CSV table of N, CA and C in Angstrom, one decimal:
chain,number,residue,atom,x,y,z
A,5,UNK,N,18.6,-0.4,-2.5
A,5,UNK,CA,17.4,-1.0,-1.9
A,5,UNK,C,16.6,0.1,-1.3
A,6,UNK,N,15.6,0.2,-1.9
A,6,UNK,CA,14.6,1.0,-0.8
A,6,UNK,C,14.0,1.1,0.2
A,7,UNK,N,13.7,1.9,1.0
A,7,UNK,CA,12.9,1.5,2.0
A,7,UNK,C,11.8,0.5,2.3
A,8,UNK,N,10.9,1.0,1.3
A,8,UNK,CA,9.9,-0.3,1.3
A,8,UNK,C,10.2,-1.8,1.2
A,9,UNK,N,11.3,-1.9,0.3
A,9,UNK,CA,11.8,-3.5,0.1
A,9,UNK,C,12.7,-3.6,1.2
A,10,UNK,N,13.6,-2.7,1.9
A,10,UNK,CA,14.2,-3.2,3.4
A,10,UNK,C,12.7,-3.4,4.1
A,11,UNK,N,11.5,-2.9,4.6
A,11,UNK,CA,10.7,-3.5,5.3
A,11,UNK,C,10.5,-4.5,4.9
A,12,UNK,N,9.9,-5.1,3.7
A,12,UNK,CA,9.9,-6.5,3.3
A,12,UNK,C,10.4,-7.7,3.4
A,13,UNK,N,11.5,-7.0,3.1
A,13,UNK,CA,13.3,-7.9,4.1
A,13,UNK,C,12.8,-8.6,5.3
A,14,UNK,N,12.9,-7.5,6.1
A,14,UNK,CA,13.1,-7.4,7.6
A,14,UNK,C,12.1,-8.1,7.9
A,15,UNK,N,10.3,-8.3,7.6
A,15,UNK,CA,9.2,-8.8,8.0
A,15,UNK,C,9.3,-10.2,7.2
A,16,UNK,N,10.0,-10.5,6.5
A,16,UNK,CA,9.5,-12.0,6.0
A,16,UNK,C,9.3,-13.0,6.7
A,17,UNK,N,10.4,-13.2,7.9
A,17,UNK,CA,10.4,-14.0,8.7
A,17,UNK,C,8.9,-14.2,9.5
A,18,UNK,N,9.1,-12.9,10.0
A,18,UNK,CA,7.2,-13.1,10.7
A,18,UNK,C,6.1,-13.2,10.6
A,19,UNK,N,6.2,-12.4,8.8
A,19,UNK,CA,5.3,-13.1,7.8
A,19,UNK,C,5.0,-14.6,7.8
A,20,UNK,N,6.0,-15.4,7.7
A,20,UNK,CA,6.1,-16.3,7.9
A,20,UNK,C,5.5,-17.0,8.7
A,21,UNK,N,6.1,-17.2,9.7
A,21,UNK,CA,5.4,-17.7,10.6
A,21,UNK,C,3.9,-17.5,11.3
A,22,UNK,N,3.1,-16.5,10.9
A,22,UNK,CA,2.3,-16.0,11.3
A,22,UNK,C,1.2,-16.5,10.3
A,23,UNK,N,1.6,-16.7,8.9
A,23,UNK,CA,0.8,-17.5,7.9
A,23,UNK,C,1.4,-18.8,7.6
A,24,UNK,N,2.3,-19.3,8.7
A,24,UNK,CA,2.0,-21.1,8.4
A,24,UNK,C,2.9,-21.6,7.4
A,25,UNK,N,3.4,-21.4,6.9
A,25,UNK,CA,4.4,-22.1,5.4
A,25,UNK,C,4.8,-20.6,4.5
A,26,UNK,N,5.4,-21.3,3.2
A,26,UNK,CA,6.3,-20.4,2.6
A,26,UNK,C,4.9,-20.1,1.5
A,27,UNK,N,5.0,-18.0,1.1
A,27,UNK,CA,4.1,-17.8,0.6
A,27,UNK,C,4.8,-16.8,-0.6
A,28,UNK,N,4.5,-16.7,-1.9
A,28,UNK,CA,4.9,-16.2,-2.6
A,28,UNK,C,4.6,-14.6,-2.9
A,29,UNK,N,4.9,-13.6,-3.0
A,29,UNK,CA,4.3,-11.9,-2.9
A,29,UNK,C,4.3,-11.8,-4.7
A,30,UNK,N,2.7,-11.5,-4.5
A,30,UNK,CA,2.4,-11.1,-5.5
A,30,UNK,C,2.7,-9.7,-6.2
A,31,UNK,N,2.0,-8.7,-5.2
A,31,UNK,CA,2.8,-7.1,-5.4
A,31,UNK,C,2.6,-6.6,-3.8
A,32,UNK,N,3.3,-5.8,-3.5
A,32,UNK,CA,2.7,-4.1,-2.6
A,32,UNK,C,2.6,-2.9,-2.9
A,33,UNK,N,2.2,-2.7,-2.0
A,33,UNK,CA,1.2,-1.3,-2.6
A,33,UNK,C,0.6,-0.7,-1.2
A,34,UNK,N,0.8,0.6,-1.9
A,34,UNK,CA,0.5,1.3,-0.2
A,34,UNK,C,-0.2,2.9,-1.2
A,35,UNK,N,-1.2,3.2,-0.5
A,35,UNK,CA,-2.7,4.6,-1.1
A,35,UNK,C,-3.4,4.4,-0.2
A,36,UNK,N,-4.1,5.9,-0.6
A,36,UNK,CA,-5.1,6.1,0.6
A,36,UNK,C,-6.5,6.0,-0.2
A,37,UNK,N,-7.4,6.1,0.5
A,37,UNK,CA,-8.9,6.1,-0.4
A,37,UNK,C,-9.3,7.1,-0.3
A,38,UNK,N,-9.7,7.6,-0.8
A,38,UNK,CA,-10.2,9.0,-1.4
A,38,UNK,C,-11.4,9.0,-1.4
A,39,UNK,N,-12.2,9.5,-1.0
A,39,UNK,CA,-13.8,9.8,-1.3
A,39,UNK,C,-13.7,10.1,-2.5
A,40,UNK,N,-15.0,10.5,-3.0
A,40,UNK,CA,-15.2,11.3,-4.3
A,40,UNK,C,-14.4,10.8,-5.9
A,41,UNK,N,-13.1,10.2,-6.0
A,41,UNK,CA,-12.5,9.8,-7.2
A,41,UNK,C,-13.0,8.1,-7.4
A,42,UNK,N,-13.9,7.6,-6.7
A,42,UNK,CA,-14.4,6.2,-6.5
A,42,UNK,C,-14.7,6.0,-8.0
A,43,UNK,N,-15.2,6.7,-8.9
A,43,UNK,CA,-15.4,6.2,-10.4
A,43,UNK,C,-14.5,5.4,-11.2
A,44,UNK,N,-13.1,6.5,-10.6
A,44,UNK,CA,-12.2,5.4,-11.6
A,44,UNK,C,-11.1,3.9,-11.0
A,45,UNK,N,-12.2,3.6,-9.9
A,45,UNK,CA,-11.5,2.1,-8.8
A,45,UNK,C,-12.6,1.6,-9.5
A,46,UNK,N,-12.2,0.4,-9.2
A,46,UNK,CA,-12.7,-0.9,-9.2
A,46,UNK,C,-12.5,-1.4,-7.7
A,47,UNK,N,-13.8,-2.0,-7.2
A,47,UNK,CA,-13.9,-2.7,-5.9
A,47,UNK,C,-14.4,-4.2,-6.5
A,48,UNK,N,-13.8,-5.0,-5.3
A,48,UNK,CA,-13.5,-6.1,-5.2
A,48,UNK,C,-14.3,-6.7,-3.9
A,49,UNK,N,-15.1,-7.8,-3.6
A,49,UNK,CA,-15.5,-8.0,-2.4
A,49,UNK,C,-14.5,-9.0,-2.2
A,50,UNK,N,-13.8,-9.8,-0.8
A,50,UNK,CA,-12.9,-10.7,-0.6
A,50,UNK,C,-13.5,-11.1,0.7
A,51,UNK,N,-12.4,-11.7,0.9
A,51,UNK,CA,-12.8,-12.7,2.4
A,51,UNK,C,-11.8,-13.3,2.3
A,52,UNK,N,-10.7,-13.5,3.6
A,52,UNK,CA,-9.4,-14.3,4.0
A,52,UNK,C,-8.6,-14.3,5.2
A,53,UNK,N,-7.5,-14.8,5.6
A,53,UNK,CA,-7.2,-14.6,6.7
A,53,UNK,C,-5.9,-14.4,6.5
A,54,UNK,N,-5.9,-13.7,7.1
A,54,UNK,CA,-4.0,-13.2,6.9
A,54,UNK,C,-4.0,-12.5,8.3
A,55,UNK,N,-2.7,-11.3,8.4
A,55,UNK,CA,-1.6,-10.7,9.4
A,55,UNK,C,-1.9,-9.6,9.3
A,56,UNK,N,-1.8,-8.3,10.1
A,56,UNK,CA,-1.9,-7.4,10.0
A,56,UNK,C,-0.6,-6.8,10.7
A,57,UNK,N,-0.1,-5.8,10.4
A,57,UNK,CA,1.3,-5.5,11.3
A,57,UNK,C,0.6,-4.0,12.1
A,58,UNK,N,0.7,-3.7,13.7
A,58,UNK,CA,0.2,-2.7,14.4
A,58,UNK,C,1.5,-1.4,14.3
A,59,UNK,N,0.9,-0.5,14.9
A,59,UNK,CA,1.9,0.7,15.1
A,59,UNK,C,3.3,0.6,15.5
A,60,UNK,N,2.9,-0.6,16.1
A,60,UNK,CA,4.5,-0.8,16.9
A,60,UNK,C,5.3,-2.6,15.9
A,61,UNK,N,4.8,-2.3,15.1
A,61,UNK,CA,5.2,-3.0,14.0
A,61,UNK,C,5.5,-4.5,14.3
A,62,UNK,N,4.3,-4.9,15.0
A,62,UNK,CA,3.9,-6.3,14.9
A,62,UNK,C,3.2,-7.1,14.3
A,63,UNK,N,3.1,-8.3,13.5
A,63,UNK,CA,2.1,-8.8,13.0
A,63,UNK,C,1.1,-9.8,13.5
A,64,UNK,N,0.2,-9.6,13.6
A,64,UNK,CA,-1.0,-10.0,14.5
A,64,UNK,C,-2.0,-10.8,12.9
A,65,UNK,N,-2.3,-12.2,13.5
A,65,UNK,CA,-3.2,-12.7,12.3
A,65,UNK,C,-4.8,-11.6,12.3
A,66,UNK,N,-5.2,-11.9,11.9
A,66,UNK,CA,-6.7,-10.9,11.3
A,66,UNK,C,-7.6,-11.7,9.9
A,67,UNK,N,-8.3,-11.2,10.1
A,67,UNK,CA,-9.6,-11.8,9.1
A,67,UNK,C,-10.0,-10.6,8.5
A,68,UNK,N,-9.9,-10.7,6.9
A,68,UNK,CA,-10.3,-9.6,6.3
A,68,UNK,C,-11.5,-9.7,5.3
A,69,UNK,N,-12.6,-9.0,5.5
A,69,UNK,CA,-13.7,-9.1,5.3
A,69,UNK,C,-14.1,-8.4,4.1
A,70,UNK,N,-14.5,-7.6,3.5
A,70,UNK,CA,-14.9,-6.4,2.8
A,70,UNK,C,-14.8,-6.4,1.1
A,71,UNK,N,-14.4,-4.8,1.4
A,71,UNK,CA,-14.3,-4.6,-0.7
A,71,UNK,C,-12.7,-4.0,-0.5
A,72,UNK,N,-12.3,-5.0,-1.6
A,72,UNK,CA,-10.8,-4.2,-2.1
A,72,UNK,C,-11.0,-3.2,-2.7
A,73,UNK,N,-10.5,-1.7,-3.0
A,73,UNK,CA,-10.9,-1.0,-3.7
A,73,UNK,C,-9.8,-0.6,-4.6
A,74,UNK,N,-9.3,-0.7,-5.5
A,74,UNK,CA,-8.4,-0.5,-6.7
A,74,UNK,C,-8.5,0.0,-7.6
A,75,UNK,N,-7.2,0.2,-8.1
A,75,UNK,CA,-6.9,1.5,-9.1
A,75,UNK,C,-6.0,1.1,-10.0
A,76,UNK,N,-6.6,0.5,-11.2
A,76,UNK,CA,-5.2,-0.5,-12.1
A,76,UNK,C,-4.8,-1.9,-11.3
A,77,UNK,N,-4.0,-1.7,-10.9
A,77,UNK,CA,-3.4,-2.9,-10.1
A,77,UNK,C,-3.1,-2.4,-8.6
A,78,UNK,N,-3.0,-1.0,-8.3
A,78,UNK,CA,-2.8,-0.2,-7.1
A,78,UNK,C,-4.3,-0.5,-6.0
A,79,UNK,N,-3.5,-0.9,-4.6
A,79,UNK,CA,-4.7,-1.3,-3.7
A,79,UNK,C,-4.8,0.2,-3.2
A,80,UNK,N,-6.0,0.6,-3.2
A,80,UNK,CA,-6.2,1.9,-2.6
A,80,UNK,C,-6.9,1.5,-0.9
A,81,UNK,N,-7.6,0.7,-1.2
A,81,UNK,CA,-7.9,0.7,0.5
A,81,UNK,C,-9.0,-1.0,0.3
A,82,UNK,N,-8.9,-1.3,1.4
A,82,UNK,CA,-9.4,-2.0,2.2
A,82,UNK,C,-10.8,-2.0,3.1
A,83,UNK,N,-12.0,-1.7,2.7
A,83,UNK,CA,-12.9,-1.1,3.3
A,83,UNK,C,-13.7,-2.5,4.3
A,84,UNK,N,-13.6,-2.5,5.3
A,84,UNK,CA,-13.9,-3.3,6.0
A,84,UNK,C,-15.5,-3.6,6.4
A,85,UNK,N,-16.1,-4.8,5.9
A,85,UNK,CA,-17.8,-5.1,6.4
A,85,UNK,C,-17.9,-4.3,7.8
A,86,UNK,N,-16.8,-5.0,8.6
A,86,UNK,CA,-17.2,-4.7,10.2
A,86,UNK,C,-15.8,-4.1,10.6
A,87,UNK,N,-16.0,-4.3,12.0
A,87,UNK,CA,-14.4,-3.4,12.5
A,87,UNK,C,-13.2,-4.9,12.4
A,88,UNK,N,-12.0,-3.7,11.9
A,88,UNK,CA,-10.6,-3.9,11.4
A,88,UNK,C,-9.6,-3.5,13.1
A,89,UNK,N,-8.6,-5.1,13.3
A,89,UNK,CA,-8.9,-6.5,12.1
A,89,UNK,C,-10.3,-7.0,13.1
A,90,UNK,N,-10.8,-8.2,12.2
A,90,UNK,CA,-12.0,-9.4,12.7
A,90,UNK,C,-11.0,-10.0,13.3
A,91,UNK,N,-11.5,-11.1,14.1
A,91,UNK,CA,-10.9,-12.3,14.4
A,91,UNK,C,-10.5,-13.4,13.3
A,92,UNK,N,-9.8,-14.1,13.7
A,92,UNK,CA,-10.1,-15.1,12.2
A,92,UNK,C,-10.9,-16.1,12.3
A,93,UNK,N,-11.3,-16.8,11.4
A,93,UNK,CA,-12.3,-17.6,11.4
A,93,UNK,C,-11.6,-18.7,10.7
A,94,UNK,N,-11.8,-19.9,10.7
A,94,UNK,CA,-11.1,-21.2,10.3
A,94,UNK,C,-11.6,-21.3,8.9
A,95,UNK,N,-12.8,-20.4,8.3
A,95,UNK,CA,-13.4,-21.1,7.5
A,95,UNK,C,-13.0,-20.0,6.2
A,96,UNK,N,-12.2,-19.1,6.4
A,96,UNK,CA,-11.2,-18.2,5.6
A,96,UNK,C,-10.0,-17.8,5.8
A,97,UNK,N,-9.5,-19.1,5.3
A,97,UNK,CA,-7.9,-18.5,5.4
A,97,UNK,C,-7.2,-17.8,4.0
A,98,UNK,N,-8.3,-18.2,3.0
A,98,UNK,CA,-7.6,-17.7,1.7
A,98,UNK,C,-9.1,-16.9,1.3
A,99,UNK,N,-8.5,-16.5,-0.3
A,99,UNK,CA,-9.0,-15.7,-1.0
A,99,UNK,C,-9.1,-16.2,-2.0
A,100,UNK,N,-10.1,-16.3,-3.3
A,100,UNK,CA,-10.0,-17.1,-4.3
A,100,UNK,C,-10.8,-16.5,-5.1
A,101,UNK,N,-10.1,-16.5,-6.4
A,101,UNK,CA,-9.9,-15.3,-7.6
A,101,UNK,C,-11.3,-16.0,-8.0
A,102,UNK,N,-11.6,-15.7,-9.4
A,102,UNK,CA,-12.6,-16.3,-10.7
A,102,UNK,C,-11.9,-17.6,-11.1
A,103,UNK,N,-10.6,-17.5,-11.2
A,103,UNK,CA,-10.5,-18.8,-11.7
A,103,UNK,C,-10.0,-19.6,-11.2
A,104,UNK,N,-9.8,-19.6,-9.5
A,104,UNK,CA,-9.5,-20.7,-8.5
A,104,UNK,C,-8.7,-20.5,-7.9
A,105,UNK,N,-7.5,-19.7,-8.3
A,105,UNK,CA,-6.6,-19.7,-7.1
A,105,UNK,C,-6.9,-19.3,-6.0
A,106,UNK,N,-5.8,-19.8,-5.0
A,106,UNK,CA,-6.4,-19.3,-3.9
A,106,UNK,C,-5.4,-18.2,-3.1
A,107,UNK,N,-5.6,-16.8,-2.7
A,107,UNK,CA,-4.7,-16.0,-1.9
A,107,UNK,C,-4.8,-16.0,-0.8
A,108,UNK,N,-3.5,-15.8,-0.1
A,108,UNK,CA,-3.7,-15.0,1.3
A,108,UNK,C,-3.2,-13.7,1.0
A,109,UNK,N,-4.0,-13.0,2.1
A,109,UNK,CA,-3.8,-11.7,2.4
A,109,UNK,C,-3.0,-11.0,3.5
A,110,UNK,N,-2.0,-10.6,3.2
A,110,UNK,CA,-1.4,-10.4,4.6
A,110,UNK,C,-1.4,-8.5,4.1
A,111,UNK,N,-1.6,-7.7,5.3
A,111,UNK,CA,-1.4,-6.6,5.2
A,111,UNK,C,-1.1,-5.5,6.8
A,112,UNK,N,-1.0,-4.0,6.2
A,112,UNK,CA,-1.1,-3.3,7.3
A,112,UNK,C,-1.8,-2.0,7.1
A,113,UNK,N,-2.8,-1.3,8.1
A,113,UNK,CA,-3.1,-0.5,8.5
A,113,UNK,C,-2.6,0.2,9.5
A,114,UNK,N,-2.5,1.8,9.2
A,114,UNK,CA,-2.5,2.6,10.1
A,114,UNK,C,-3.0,3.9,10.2
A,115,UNK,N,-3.8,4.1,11.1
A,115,UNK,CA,-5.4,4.9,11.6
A,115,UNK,C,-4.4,6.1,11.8
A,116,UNK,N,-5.1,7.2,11.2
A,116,UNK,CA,-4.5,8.4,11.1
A,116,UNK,C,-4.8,9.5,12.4
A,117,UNK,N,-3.6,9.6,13.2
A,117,UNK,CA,-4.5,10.4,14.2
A,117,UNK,C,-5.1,11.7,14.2
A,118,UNK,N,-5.0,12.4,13.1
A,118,UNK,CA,-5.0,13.7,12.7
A,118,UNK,C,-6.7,13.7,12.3
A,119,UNK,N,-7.2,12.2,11.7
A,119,UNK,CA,-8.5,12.1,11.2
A,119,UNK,C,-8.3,11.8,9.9
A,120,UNK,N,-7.8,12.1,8.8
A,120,UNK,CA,-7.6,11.9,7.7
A,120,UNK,C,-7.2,11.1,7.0
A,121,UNK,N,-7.3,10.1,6.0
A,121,UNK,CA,-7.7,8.8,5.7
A,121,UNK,C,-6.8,7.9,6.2
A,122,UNK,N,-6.9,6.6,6.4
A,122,UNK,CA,-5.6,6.3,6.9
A,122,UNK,C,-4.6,5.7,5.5
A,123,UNK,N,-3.8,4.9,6.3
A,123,UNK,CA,-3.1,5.0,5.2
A,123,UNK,C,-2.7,3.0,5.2
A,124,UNK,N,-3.3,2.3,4.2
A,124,UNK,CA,-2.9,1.3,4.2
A,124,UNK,C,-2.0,0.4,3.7
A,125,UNK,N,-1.3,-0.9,3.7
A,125,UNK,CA,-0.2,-1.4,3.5
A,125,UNK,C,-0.8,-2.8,3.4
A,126,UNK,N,-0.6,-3.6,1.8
A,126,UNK,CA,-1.0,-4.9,1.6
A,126,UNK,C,0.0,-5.8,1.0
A,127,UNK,N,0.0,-6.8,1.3
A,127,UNK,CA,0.6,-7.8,0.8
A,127,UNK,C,-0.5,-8.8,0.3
A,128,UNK,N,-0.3,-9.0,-1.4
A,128,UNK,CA,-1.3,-10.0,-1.2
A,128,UNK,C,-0.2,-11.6,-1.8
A,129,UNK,N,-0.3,-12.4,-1.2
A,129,UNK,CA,0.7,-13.6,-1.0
A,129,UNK,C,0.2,-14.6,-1.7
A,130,UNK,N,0.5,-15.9,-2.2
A,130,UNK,CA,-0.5,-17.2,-2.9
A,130,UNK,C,0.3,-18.3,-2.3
A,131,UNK,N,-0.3,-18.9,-1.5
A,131,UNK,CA,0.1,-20.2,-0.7
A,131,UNK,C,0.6,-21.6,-2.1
């Protein structure tokens, strides 16, 4: 078992409860964004409410606003309208594709102190 799936392990439960009922994981994925190689992403605008987990590895609900930015199926980053996380708002709790489904988004950020890009951590879930 690897590291990343022992975190997954370990956070389900809080996952859980932090988004309200039982949620299925689609993928994870963890990249940084890159300036300059943006040709070969694809961005995404979204809107939803999910979790965010902090430094000290809590998960905190958050409202995520912005452009997904991707690479194949790889989430490279999360580029936020306004500042990360928003509050949540009642009137986005999910995410909903082209053909209706609807996601939540649960993820994590962590701000690099050095300056350099940070490095993000998504879960994207379907209620």
């Amino acid at each position: 078992m690897n590291y990343l799936t022992q975190q997954l392990k370990q956070a389900t439960a809080q996952i859980m409860n932090i988004a309200g009922g039982p949620l299925s994981v689609v993928f994870v994925t963890k990249g940084t964004y890159v300036p300059g190689v943006s040709t070969t992403n694809t961005e995404t605008k979204i809107a939803g409410r999910g979790a965010w987990m902090d430094h000290q590895e809590k998960w905190s609900e958050a409202t995520f606003d912005g452009t997904l930015i991707l690479r194949g199926d790889k989430i490279l980053y999360l580029e936020p309208s306004s500042l990360f996380p928003r509050h949540p708002t009642p009137d986005k709790d999910f995410v909903e594709d082209a053909s209706g489904a609807r996601w939540k988004i649960i993820g994590k950020r962590d701000n690099n102190p050095s300056g350099e890009a940070p490095i993000c951590y998504f879960l994207l879930m379907r209620k």
